[in-house]
mmCIF file of C-alpha atoms and ligand atoms in Angstrom:
data_model
loop_
_atom_site.group_PDB
_atom_site.id
_atom_site.type_symbol
_atom_site.label_atom_id
_atom_site.label_comp_id
_atom_site.label_asym_id
_atom_site.label_seq_id
_atom_site.Cartn_x
_atom_site.Cartn_y
_atom_site.Cartn_z
ATOM 1 C CA MET A 11 -14.652 -7.657 -2.865
ATOM 2 C CA SER A 12 -15.424 -5.036 -5.435
ATOM 3 C CA VAL A 13 -12.775 -2.525 -6.400
ATOM 4 C CA ASN A 14 -15.261 -0.492 -8.425
ATOM 5 C CA TYR A 15 -15.970 2.042 -5.734
ATOM 6 C CA ASN A 16 -13.648 4.926 -5.066
ATOM 7 C CA GLY A 17 -13.352 7.062 -2.009
ATOM 8 C CA ILE A 18 -11.137 8.045 0.943
ATOM 9 C CA ALA A 19 -11.193 5.917 4.085
ATOM 10 C CA LEU A 20 -9.697 6.445 7.494
ATOM 11 C CA VAL A 21 -8.724 2.935 8.551
ATOM 12 C CA LEU A 22 -8.346 2.364 12.264
ATOM 13 C CA ASN A 23 -6.878 -0.634 14.059
ATOM 14 C CA CYS A 24 -7.530 -0.042 17.748
ATOM 15 C CA GLY A 25 -5.576 -2.329 20.000
ATOM 16 C CA SER A 26 -5.767 -2.458 23.756
ATOM 17 C CA SER A 27 -2.940 0.114 24.154
ATOM 18 C CA SER A 28 -2.247 1.473 20.638
ATOM 19 C CA ILE A 29 -4.101 2.793 17.576
ATOM 20 C CA LYS A 30 -2.693 2.111 14.084
ATOM 21 C CA TYR A 31 -4.228 4.288 11.370
ATOM 22 C CA GLN A 32 -3.989 4.891 7.653
ATOM 23 C CA VAL A 33 -5.817 7.226 5.315
ATOM 24 C CA VAL A 34 -6.374 5.426 1.999
ATOM 25 C CA ASP A 35 -7.480 7.116 -1.153
ATOM 26 C CA THR A 36 -8.462 4.244 -3.428
ATOM 27 C CA THR A 37 -7.471 6.178 -6.540
ATOM 28 C CA ALA A 38 -3.852 6.405 -5.316
ATOM 29 C CA ASP A 39 -1.382 3.574 -4.874
ATOM 30 C CA ALA A 40 0.204 4.799 -1.616
ATOM 31 C CA PRO A 41 -1.759 5.789 1.516
ATOM 32 C CA LEU A 42 -2.191 9.544 2.077
ATOM 33 C CA ALA A 43 -1.031 9.135 5.641
ATOM 34 C CA SER A 44 -0.291 6.407 8.163
ATOM 35 C CA GLY A 45 0.953 6.154 11.709
ATOM 36 C CA LEU A 46 0.696 4.677 15.184
ATOM 37 C CA VAL A 47 -0.348 6.193 18.484
ATOM 38 C CA GLU A 48 1.158 4.166 21.309
ATOM 39 C CA ARG A 49 0.542 3.847 25.032
ATOM 40 C CA VAL A 50 -3.155 4.696 24.622
ATOM 41 C CA THR A 51 -4.927 4.511 27.998
ATOM 42 C CA ASP A 52 -8.041 6.335 26.857
ATOM 43 C CA HIS A 53 -9.287 5.710 23.311
ATOM 44 C CA ASN A 54 -11.025 9.097 23.101
ATOM 45 C CA GLU A 55 -7.643 10.756 23.650
ATOM 46 C CA GLY A 56 -5.996 8.354 21.252
ATOM 47 C CA VAL A 57 -8.458 9.101 18.446
ATOM 48 C CA ARG A 58 -8.099 12.832 19.222
ATOM 49 C CA ALA A 59 -4.317 12.448 18.804
ATOM 50 C CA VAL A 60 -4.867 10.788 15.398
ATOM 51 C CA ILE A 61 -7.185 13.622 14.247
ATOM 52 C CA GLU A 62 -4.770 16.223 15.536
ATOM 53 C CA THR A 63 -1.927 14.707 13.536
ATOM 54 C CA LEU A 64 -4.103 14.409 10.396
ATOM 55 C CA SER A 65 -5.341 18.023 10.828
ATOM 56 C CA GLN A 66 -1.816 19.459 10.522
ATOM 57 C CA PRO A 67 -1.426 21.475 7.320
ATOM 58 C CA ASP A 68 1.372 19.185 6.065
ATOM 59 C CA SER A 69 -0.496 15.881 6.778
ATOM 60 C CA GLY A 70 -1.577 15.469 3.177
ATOM 61 C CA VAL A 71 -5.119 14.756 4.330
ATOM 62 C CA ASP A 72 -8.345 16.756 4.078
ATOM 63 C CA LEU A 73 -10.502 15.229 6.766
ATOM 64 C CA SER A 74 -13.628 16.818 5.304
ATOM 65 C CA ARG A 75 -13.222 14.584 2.234
ATOM 66 C CA LEU A 76 -13.436 11.259 4.070
ATOM 67 C CA THR A 77 -15.995 8.810 2.753
ATOM 68 C CA VAL A 78 -15.940 6.323 5.623
ATOM 69 C CA VAL A 79 -14.149 5.132 8.710
ATOM 70 C CA GLY A 80 -13.140 1.453 8.455
ATOM 71 C CA HIS A 81 -12.427 -0.446 11.665
ATOM 72 C CA ARG A 82 -10.419 -3.631 11.831
ATOM 73 C CA VAL A 83 -12.105 -6.052 14.272
ATOM 74 C CA VAL A 84 -10.380 -9.292 15.166
ATOM 75 C CA GLN A 85 -13.262 -11.458 16.302
ATOM 76 C CA GLY A 86 -16.610 -11.440 14.503
ATOM 77 C CA GLY A 87 -17.810 -14.783 15.842
ATOM 78 C CA ALA A 88 -20.137 -16.908 13.765
ATOM 79 C CA GLU A 89 -22.486 -13.946 13.142
ATOM 80 C CA PHE A 90 -20.397 -11.377 11.271
ATOM 81 C CA THR A 91 -19.361 -12.915 7.953
ATOM 82 C CA ALA A 92 -19.069 -9.702 5.892
ATOM 83 C CA PRO A 93 -18.072 -6.046 6.336
ATOM 84 C CA THR A 94 -20.821 -4.520 8.480
ATOM 85 C CA ILE A 95 -22.057 -0.922 8.853
ATOM 86 C CA ILE A 96 -21.696 -0.049 12.545
ATOM 87 C CA THR A 97 -24.802 0.720 14.574
ATOM 88 C CA ASP A 98 -25.283 0.725 18.368
ATOM 89 C CA GLU A 99 -26.477 -2.871 18.053
ATOM 90 C CA VAL A 100 -23.337 -3.909 16.153
ATOM 91 C CA VAL A 101 -21.126 -2.326 18.809
ATOM 92 C CA ASP A 102 -23.026 -4.218 21.550
ATOM 93 C CA HIS A 103 -22.508 -7.448 19.575
ATOM 94 C CA ILE A 104 -18.776 -6.864 19.100
ATOM 95 C CA ALA A 105 -18.539 -6.141 22.876
ATOM 96 C CA LYS A 106 -20.289 -9.438 23.634
ATOM 97 C CA LEU A 107 -17.816 -11.300 21.444
ATOM 98 C CA ALA A 108 -15.038 -10.129 23.848
ATOM 99 C CA VAL A 109 -15.540 -13.376 25.690
ATOM 100 C CA LEU A 110 -13.920 -15.055 22.640
ATOM 101 C CA ALA A 111 -11.281 -12.353 22.089
ATOM 102 C CA PRO A 112 -10.507 -10.825 25.506
ATOM 103 C CA LEU A 113 -7.146 -9.419 24.217
ATOM 104 C CA HIS A 114 -8.685 -7.643 21.220
ATOM 105 C CA ASN A 115 -12.370 -6.870 21.122
ATOM 106 C CA PRO A 116 -12.539 -4.607 24.221
ATOM 107 C CA GLY A 117 -9.952 -2.225 22.578
ATOM 108 C CA HIS A 118 -11.881 -2.289 19.312
ATOM 109 C CA VAL A 119 -15.123 -1.343 21.078
ATOM 110 C CA SER A 120 -13.667 1.641 22.896
ATOM 111 C CA GLY A 121 -11.867 2.736 19.713
ATOM 112 C CA ILE A 122 -15.056 2.429 17.613
ATOM 113 C CA GLU A 123 -17.000 4.448 20.186
ATOM 114 C CA ALA A 124 -14.361 7.170 20.303
ATOM 115 C CA ALA A 125 -14.227 7.328 16.498
ATOM 116 C CA ARG A 126 -18.008 7.462 16.174
ATOM 117 C CA HIS A 127 -17.987 10.316 18.678
ATOM 118 C CA ALA A 128 -15.258 12.120 16.684
ATOM 119 C CA PHE A 129 -16.902 11.528 13.262
ATOM 120 C CA PRO A 130 -20.636 11.405 14.030
ATOM 121 C CA ASP A 131 -21.650 12.256 10.412
ATOM 122 C CA LEU A 132 -19.537 9.573 8.694
ATOM 123 C CA PRO A 133 -20.534 5.954 8.233
ATOM 124 C CA HIS A 134 -18.377 3.480 10.178
ATOM 125 C CA VAL A 135 -17.762 -0.043 8.959
ATOM 126 C CA ALA A 136 -16.395 -3.032 10.844
ATOM 127 C CA VAL A 137 -14.177 -5.368 8.826
ATOM 128 C CA PHE A 138 -13.611 -8.663 10.583
ATOM 129 C CA ASP A 139 -10.475 -10.791 10.605
ATOM 130 C CA THR A 140 -12.622 -13.857 10.939
ATOM 131 C CA ALA A 141 -14.960 -13.192 8.003
ATOM 132 C CA PHE A 142 -12.889 -14.753 5.228
ATOM 133 C CA HIS A 143 -13.099 -18.079 7.144
ATOM 134 C CA ALA A 144 -16.900 -18.131 7.312
ATOM 135 C CA THR A 145 -16.696 -20.607 4.441
ATOM 136 C CA LEU A 146 -15.079 -23.358 6.504
ATOM 137 C CA THR A 147 -17.252 -26.474 6.598
ATOM 138 C CA GLU A 148 -18.500 -27.967 9.855
ATOM 139 C CA ALA A 149 -15.828 -30.674 9.510
ATOM 140 C CA ALA A 150 -13.113 -28.005 9.122
ATOM 141 C CA TYR A 151 -14.196 -25.759 11.974
ATOM 142 C CA SER A 152 -15.148 -28.421 14.520
ATOM 143 C CA TYR A 153 -12.901 -29.562 17.362
ATOM 144 C CA ALA A 154 -13.439 -33.186 18.400
ATOM 145 C CA ILE A 155 -15.336 -32.360 21.609
ATOM 146 C CA ASP A 156 -18.981 -32.703 22.708
ATOM 147 C CA PRO A 157 -20.911 -30.598 20.157
ATOM 148 C CA HIS A 158 -23.349 -29.351 22.851
ATOM 149 C CA ILE A 159 -20.499 -27.910 24.889
ATOM 150 C CA ALA A 160 -18.927 -26.523 21.748
ATOM 151 C CA ARG A 161 -22.145 -24.819 20.654
ATOM 152 C CA GLU A 162 -23.019 -23.463 24.063
ATOM 153 C CA HIS A 163 -19.622 -21.765 24.420
ATOM 154 C CA GLY A 164 -18.901 -20.923 20.760
ATOM 155 C CA ILE A 165 -15.909 -23.272 20.761
ATOM 156 C CA ARG A 166 -14.847 -23.805 17.135
ATOM 157 C CA ARG A 167 -12.185 -22.732 14.701
ATOM 158 C CA TYR A 168 -12.776 -19.104 13.577
ATOM 159 C CA GLY A 169 -9.416 -18.262 11.889
ATOM 160 C CA PHE A 170 -7.854 -14.820 11.742
ATOM 161 C CA HIS A 171 -5.788 -12.631 9.347
ATOM 162 C CA GLY A 172 -8.685 -13.206 6.933
ATOM 163 C CA THR A 173 -8.344 -9.806 5.260
ATOM 164 C CA SER A 174 -4.711 -10.652 4.404
ATOM 165 C CA HIS A 175 -5.299 -14.262 3.275
ATOM 166 C CA GLY A 176 -8.195 -13.108 1.108
ATOM 167 C CA TYR A 177 -6.180 -10.290 -0.468
ATOM 168 C CA VAL A 178 -3.037 -12.297 -1.280
ATOM 169 C CA SER A 179 -5.065 -15.258 -2.587
ATOM 170 C CA ARG A 180 -6.827 -12.956 -5.047
ATOM 171 C CA GLU A 181 -3.553 -11.261 -5.946
ATOM 172 C CA VAL A 182 -1.783 -14.544 -6.691
ATOM 173 C CA ALA A 183 -4.542 -15.511 -9.109
ATOM 174 C CA ARG A 184 -4.131 -12.120 -10.798
ATOM 175 C CA VAL A 185 -0.359 -12.315 -11.178
ATOM 176 C CA MET A 186 -0.547 -15.955 -12.383
ATOM 177 C CA GLY A 187 -3.091 -14.850 -14.947
ATOM 178 C CA ARG A 188 -5.535 -17.446 -13.641
ATOM 179 C CA ASP A 189 -9.118 -17.401 -12.460
ATOM 180 C CA ALA A 190 -9.467 -18.074 -8.697
ATOM 181 C CA LYS A 191 -11.861 -20.846 -9.774
ATOM 182 C CA GLY A 192 -9.867 -24.008 -10.188
ATOM 183 C CA LEU A 193 -6.884 -22.718 -8.243
ATOM 184 C CA ARG A 194 -5.497 -24.455 -5.099
ATOM 185 C CA VAL A 195 -3.437 -22.087 -2.967
ATOM 186 C CA ILE A 196 -1.672 -22.120 0.395
ATOM 187 C CA THR A 197 -1.190 -18.625 1.844
ATOM 188 C CA ALA A 198 1.351 -18.167 4.704
ATOM 189 C CA HIS A 199 0.922 -14.899 6.616
ATOM 190 C CA LEU A 200 4.087 -14.736 8.688
ATOM 191 C CA GLY A 201 4.120 -11.539 10.721
ATOM 192 C CA ASN A 202 4.387 -11.137 14.477
ATOM 193 C CA GLY A 203 1.229 -13.216 14.463
ATOM 194 C CA ALA A 204 1.336 -15.994 11.883
ATOM 195 C CA SER A 205 -1.235 -18.217 10.199
ATOM 196 C CA ILE A 206 -1.575 -20.382 7.106
ATOM 197 C CA ASP A 207 -4.621 -21.071 4.923
ATOM 198 C CA ALA A 208 -5.704 -23.676 2.406
ATOM 199 C CA ILE A 209 -7.776 -21.957 -0.319
ATOM 200 C CA LYS A 210 -9.646 -23.622 -3.142
ATOM 201 C CA ASP A 211 -11.603 -21.758 -5.830
ATOM 202 C CA GLY A 212 -10.974 -18.554 -3.878
ATOM 203 C CA ILE A 213 -12.604 -19.972 -0.769
ATOM 204 C CA ALA A 214 -10.885 -20.801 2.492
ATOM 205 C CA ILE A 215 -11.205 -24.532 3.338
ATOM 206 C CA ASP A 216 -8.869 -24.592 6.320
ATOM 207 C CA THR A 217 -6.781 -22.309 8.458
ATOM 208 C CA SER A 218 -4.248 -22.812 11.243
ATOM 209 C CA MET A 219 -5.632 -20.369 13.836
ATOM 210 C CA GLY A 220 -8.555 -21.588 15.839
ATOM 211 C CA LEU A 221 -10.849 -20.306 18.605
ATOM 212 C CA THR A 222 -8.168 -17.664 19.188
ATOM 213 C CA PRO A 223 -5.018 -16.634 17.379
ATOM 214 C CA LEU A 224 -2.971 -18.936 19.672
ATOM 215 C CA GLU A 225 -3.228 -22.092 17.590
ATOM 216 C CA GLY A 226 -1.140 -23.131 14.638
ATOM 217 C CA LEU A 227 2.222 -21.808 13.528
ATOM 218 C CA VAL A 228 5.085 -20.649 15.772
ATOM 219 C CA MET A 229 4.745 -16.853 16.122
ATOM 220 C CA GLY A 230 6.682 -13.920 17.585
ATOM 221 C CA THR A 231 5.408 -14.500 21.093
ATOM 222 C CA ARG A 232 2.761 -17.263 20.735
ATOM 223 C CA SER A 233 3.545 -20.990 20.970
ATOM 224 C CA GLY A 234 1.094 -22.113 18.284
ATOM 225 C CA ASP A 235 0.157 -25.822 18.399
ATOM 226 C CA LEU A 236 0.898 -27.778 21.544
ATOM 227 C CA ASP A 237 -0.585 -30.685 23.422
ATOM 228 C CA PRO A 238 -3.544 -29.161 25.383
ATOM 229 C CA ALA A 239 -2.377 -31.229 28.354
ATOM 230 C CA VAL A 240 0.662 -28.881 28.618
ATOM 231 C CA ILE A 241 -1.779 -26.419 30.147
ATOM 232 C CA PHE A 242 -2.984 -28.837 32.813
ATOM 233 C CA HIS A 243 0.606 -29.824 33.538
ATOM 234 C CA LEU A 244 1.726 -26.201 33.893
ATOM 235 C CA HIS A 245 -1.105 -25.624 36.324
ATOM 236 C CA ARG A 246 -0.722 -28.820 38.384
ATOM 237 C CA ALA A 247 3.002 -29.414 38.266
ATOM 238 C CA ALA A 248 4.428 -25.884 37.851
ATOM 239 C CA GLY A 249 1.709 -24.159 39.884
ATOM 240 C CA LEU A 250 0.930 -21.495 37.328
ATOM 241 C CA SER A 251 -2.540 -19.927 37.342
ATOM 242 C CA ILE A 252 -4.750 -19.959 34.255
ATOM 243 C CA ASP A 253 -3.995 -16.253 33.686
ATOM 244 C CA GLU A 254 -0.259 -16.891 34.001
ATOM 245 C CA ILE A 255 -0.423 -19.725 31.470
ATOM 246 C CA ASP A 256 -2.492 -17.522 29.122
ATOM 247 C CA GLU A 257 0.243 -14.842 29.378
ATOM 248 C CA LEU A 258 3.046 -17.429 28.966
ATOM 249 C CA LEU A 259 1.622 -19.005 25.820
ATOM 250 C CA ASN A 260 0.384 -15.792 24.167
ATOM 251 C CA LYS A 261 3.068 -13.276 25.175
ATOM 252 C CA LYS A 262 6.230 -15.109 26.193
ATOM 253 C CA SER A 263 6.428 -18.136 23.882
ATOM 254 C CA GLY A 264 7.111 -18.595 20.180
ATOM 255 C CA LEU A 265 10.404 -17.077 18.966
ATOM 256 C CA LEU A 266 10.633 -14.978 22.166
ATOM 257 C CA GLY A 267 10.294 -18.043 24.368
ATOM 258 C CA LEU A 268 12.630 -20.249 22.319
ATOM 259 C CA ALA A 269 15.339 -17.685 21.472
ATOM 260 C CA GLY A 270 14.827 -14.569 23.604
ATOM 261 C CA SER A 271 13.536 -12.223 20.881
ATOM 262 C CA ASN A 272 10.242 -12.052 19.021
ATOM 263 C CA ASP A 273 11.954 -10.353 16.097
ATOM 264 C CA MET A 274 13.007 -12.717 13.336
ATOM 265 C CA ARG A 275 15.918 -10.414 12.432
ATOM 266 C CA ASP A 276 17.438 -10.890 15.891
ATOM 267 C CA VAL A 277 16.842 -14.645 15.834
ATOM 268 C CA ARG A 278 18.484 -15.006 12.431
ATOM 269 C CA LYS A 279 21.447 -12.927 13.548
ATOM 270 C CA ALA A 280 21.852 -14.954 16.738
ATOM 271 C CA ALA A 281 21.635 -18.223 14.797
ATOM 272 C CA ALA A 282 24.286 -17.046 12.332
ATOM 273 C CA GLU A 283 26.495 -16.180 15.296
ATOM 274 C CA GLY A 284 26.208 -19.753 16.541
ATOM 275 C CA SER A 285 23.457 -19.566 19.182
ATOM 276 C CA HIS A 286 22.058 -23.061 19.620
ATOM 277 C CA GLU A 287 18.700 -21.775 20.953
ATOM 278 C CA ALA A 288 18.277 -19.522 17.937
ATOM 279 C CA GLN A 289 19.118 -22.302 15.504
ATOM 280 C CA VAL A 290 16.581 -24.601 17.134
ATOM 281 C CA ALA A 291 13.987 -21.799 17.099
ATOM 282 C CA LEU A 292 14.436 -21.401 13.339
ATOM 283 C CA GLU A 293 14.046 -25.162 12.850
ATOM 284 C CA VAL A 294 10.932 -25.357 15.024
ATOM 285 C CA TYR A 295 9.466 -22.342 13.184
ATOM 286 C CA THR A 296 10.108 -23.601 9.601
ATOM 287 C CA ARG A 297 9.349 -27.285 10.392
ATOM 288 C CA ARG A 298 5.877 -26.227 11.601
ATOM 289 C CA ILE A 299 5.260 -24.380 8.358
ATOM 290 C CA LYS A 300 6.436 -27.323 6.293
ATOM 291 C CA GLY A 301 4.126 -29.667 8.189
ATOM 292 C CA TYR A 302 1.128 -27.450 7.435
ATOM 293 C CA VAL A 303 2.117 -27.223 3.756
ATOM 294 C CA GLY A 304 1.988 -31.043 3.559
ATOM 295 C CA ARG A 305 -1.294 -31.254 5.481
ATOM 296 C CA TYR A 306 -2.950 -28.598 3.263
ATOM 297 C CA MET A 307 -1.696 -30.175 0.056
ATOM 298 C CA ALA A 308 -3.504 -33.330 1.141
ATOM 299 C CA LEU A 309 -6.702 -31.467 2.038
ATOM 300 C CA LEU A 310 -6.591 -29.538 -1.235
ATOM 301 C CA GLY A 311 -5.903 -32.708 -3.272
ATOM 302 C CA GLY A 312 -2.888 -31.058 -4.922
ATOM 303 C CA LEU A 313 -1.505 -27.550 -5.147
ATOM 304 C CA ASP A 314 -0.967 -24.772 -7.672
ATOM 305 C CA ALA A 315 0.621 -21.992 -5.629
ATOM 306 C CA ILE A 316 2.155 -21.090 -2.256
ATOM 307 C CA VAL A 317 2.191 -17.437 -1.130
ATOM 308 C CA PHE A 318 4.393 -15.918 1.548
ATOM 309 C CA THR A 319 3.348 -12.570 3.051
ATOM 310 C CA ALA A 320 3.720 -10.160 6.016
ATOM 311 C CA GLY A 321 6.873 -9.076 7.851
ATOM 312 C CA VAL A 322 8.723 -12.414 7.946
ATOM 313 C CA GLY A 323 7.195 -13.825 4.747
ATOM 314 C CA GLU A 324 8.132 -10.769 2.681
ATOM 315 C CA ASN A 325 11.561 -10.140 4.143
ATOM 316 C CA ALA A 326 13.141 -13.344 5.392
ATOM 317 C CA ASP A 327 14.505 -15.346 2.401
ATOM 318 C CA ALA A 328 16.083 -18.006 4.591
ATOM 319 C CA ILE A 329 12.753 -18.694 6.312
ATOM 320 C CA ARG A 330 11.025 -19.181 2.943
ATOM 321 C CA GLU A 331 13.810 -21.473 1.758
ATOM 322 C CA LEU A 332 13.983 -23.610 4.915
ATOM 323 C CA SER A 333 10.159 -23.946 5.105
ATOM 324 C CA LEU A 334 10.054 -25.502 1.603
ATOM 325 C CA ALA A 335 13.408 -27.301 1.516
ATOM 326 C CA GLY A 336 13.330 -30.906 0.417
ATOM 327 C CA LEU A 337 9.829 -30.782 -1.120
ATOM 328 C CA GLU A 338 10.992 -31.303 -4.724
ATOM 329 C CA GLU A 339 9.203 -34.674 -4.785
ATOM 330 C CA LEU A 340 5.973 -32.801 -4.066
ATOM 331 C CA GLY A 341 6.602 -30.427 -7.004
ATOM 332 C CA ILE A 342 7.899 -27.544 -4.889
ATOM 333 C CA GLU A 343 11.245 -26.062 -5.818
ATOM 334 C CA VAL A 344 12.449 -22.641 -4.645
ATOM 335 C CA ASP A 345 15.001 -20.868 -6.827
ATOM 336 C CA PRO A 346 17.774 -19.599 -4.502
ATOM 337 C CA VAL A 347 18.513 -16.590 -6.773
ATOM 338 C CA ARG A 348 14.909 -15.491 -7.247
ATOM 339 C CA ASN A 349 14.293 -16.000 -3.540
ATOM 340 C CA GLU A 350 17.179 -13.854 -2.403
ATOM 341 C CA GLY A 351 16.449 -10.781 -0.314
ATOM 342 C CA ARG A 352 13.328 -8.812 0.491
ATOM 343 C CA CYS A 353 10.317 -8.504 -1.803
ATOM 344 C CA THR A 354 8.340 -5.256 -2.054
ATOM 345 C CA GLU A 355 6.205 -6.342 -4.976
ATOM 346 C CA PRO A 356 4.726 -9.652 -6.140
ATOM 347 C CA THR A 357 7.706 -11.870 -6.905
ATOM 348 C CA LEU A 358 7.910 -15.430 -8.242
ATOM 349 C CA ILE A 359 10.536 -17.337 -6.244
ATOM 350 C CA SER A 360 10.148 -20.870 -7.584
ATOM 351 C CA THR A 361 12.089 -22.384 -10.472
ATOM 352 C CA ASP A 362 10.533 -22.685 -13.917
ATOM 353 C CA ALA A 363 10.543 -26.458 -13.432
ATOM 354 C CA SER A 364 8.622 -26.264 -10.134
ATOM 355 C CA ARG A 365 5.094 -27.691 -10.562
ATOM 356 C CA VAL A 366 3.834 -25.469 -7.787
ATOM 357 C CA GLN A 367 4.514 -21.738 -8.200
ATOM 358 C CA VAL A 368 5.893 -20.072 -5.056
ATOM 359 C CA TRP A 369 5.233 -16.322 -4.726
ATOM 360 C CA VAL A 370 5.970 -13.553 -2.254
ATOM 361 C CA ILE A 371 3.116 -11.059 -2.292
ATOM 362 C CA PRO A 372 3.231 -8.013 0.048
ATOM 363 C CA THR A 373 0.030 -7.864 1.998
ATOM 364 C CA ASN A 374 -1.962 -4.647 2.330
ATOM 365 C CA GLU A 375 -4.587 -5.115 4.989
ATOM 366 C CA GLU A 376 -5.352 -1.439 5.448
ATOM 367 C CA ARG A 377 -6.046 -0.910 1.735
ATOM 368 C CA GLU A 378 -8.234 -3.962 1.676
ATOM 369 C CA ILE A 379 -10.155 -2.710 4.775
ATOM 370 C CA ALA A 380 -10.559 0.658 2.982
ATOM 371 C CA LEU A 381 -11.880 -1.011 -0.194
ATOM 372 C CA GLN A 382 -14.300 -3.206 1.739
ATOM 373 C CA SER A 383 -15.542 -0.329 3.889
ATOM 374 C CA ILE A 384 -16.143 1.904 0.882
ATOM 375 C CA ALA A 385 -17.919 -0.905 -0.991
ATOM 376 C CA ALA A 386 -20.128 -1.517 2.099
ATOM 377 C CA VAL A 387 -21.425 2.059 2.089
ATOM 378 C CA SER A 388 -21.617 2.535 -1.690
HETATM 379 P P1 ADP B 13 2.355 -7.532 12.582
HETATM 380 O O1 ADP B 13 1.858 -8.924 12.815
HETATM 381 O O2 ADP B 13 2.683 -6.847 13.868
HETATM 382 O O3 ADP B 13 1.542 -6.707 11.594
HETATM 383 P P2 ADP B 13 4.433 -7.615 10.516
HETATM 384 O O4 ADP B 13 3.696 -8.292 9.447
HETATM 385 O O5 ADP B 13 4.827 -6.198 10.316
HETATM 386 O O6 ADP B 13 3.742 -7.775 11.904
HETATM 387 O O7 ADP B 13 5.766 -8.446 10.823
HETATM 388 C C1 ADP B 13 6.591 -8.061 11.843
HETATM 389 C C2 ADP B 13 7.746 -9.035 11.988
HETATM 390 O O8 ADP B 13 8.374 -9.134 10.699
HETATM 391 C C3 ADP B 13 8.813 -8.566 12.908
HETATM 392 O O9 ADP B 13 8.579 -8.984 14.243
HETATM 393 C C4 ADP B 13 10.036 -9.247 12.344
HETATM 394 O O10 ADP B 13 10.193 -10.458 13.011
HETATM 395 C C5 ADP B 13 9.724 -9.546 10.891
HETATM 396 N N1 ADP B 13 10.612 -8.835 9.989
HETATM 397 C C6 ADP B 13 10.507 -7.552 9.515
HETATM 398 N N2 ADP B 13 11.553 -7.272 8.721
HETATM 399 C C7 ADP B 13 12.310 -8.394 8.656
HETATM 400 C C8 ADP B 13 13.531 -8.736 7.967
HETATM 401 N N3 ADP B 13 14.192 -7.864 7.173
HETATM 402 N N4 ADP B 13 14.014 -9.993 8.165
HETATM 403 C C9 ADP B 13 13.377 -10.869 8.924
HETATM 404 N N5 ADP B 13 12.258 -10.596 9.596
HETATM 405 C C10 ADP B 13 11.732 -9.395 9.454
#
């Protein structure tokens, strides 16, 4: 995405019960303001609370100078493959896609409507988490089910965290002094939600999240991959309803389910103090990542770089080390000293002898949404 356009964007990430915001001036490195409004029951009130905070004399923001409002939208379906200027029709379409993203899109729609109401004279742009994965081939996005059923119900791999995977894959090419063309990269976005991508020539060829963000890696509260028959079994043998299973796998599994906390800091501490559950949780978590690294190396036909990003990826050195331990034969060798601690800027953590470079690159989804929104209206 072009970085040639400058401006000031209010970036909104409207969840079902919270609104995260940032004001990004593309000519400055740090955001002018950022924050979170929690326990939002009415998005009009939530957006009003954001505006009120930003209108304070000490907020560092002059709302009259905004160029655009950029909205993060999780699910763009097969239709939205690029940042899109929001019209009534676009809002209707995002609302219809709620069938694929019941936990996310309804909150986005009410947030977008509230923000359009609050800033009627500004252009609003939707930036979709799915868009970066629009390049997946039919073989990559298809599940092995009847294609008629799949098509009728939109059942396919969409992938999420696309803004982050796109950003760090471009950044790694930049810091390596290489063109994205010819580069084979695996990007691991390990936050509360977590996903991993295989990227060739700057284009996503595979991703671990699927129809919804539930598939793939072990996450803070999501199970990631499991035998789909676990769902039937939980229904038939444990008597759970479909909604209860949805809640169990999305909100009460992953690190939380395995070790009692969705925060990697707690799990690491508990493991260090000898908790068996926490130790197993770390092993399940890192073993899953390692498995995907091998799978994506095979799909890419080799590998030039691995990138870790987001809360866990940027901060948890032990997770990076365990995820890639024992892969020397595959040309991957993490340097324990370079890997130590937290990384707040792009950092090379592999040894000089490692054929594959391993990097930690802090993600910046809000800035990327700002840049894409400004470019869309320029
Ligand atoms: P989100 O997906 O909500 O945007 P983040 O990318 O901010 O999440 O990641 C949040 C997670 O990062 C936390 O739940 C926590 O597990 C992890 N994290 C943050 N700081 C550390 C740290 N110092 N060590 C280990 N994990 C950390």
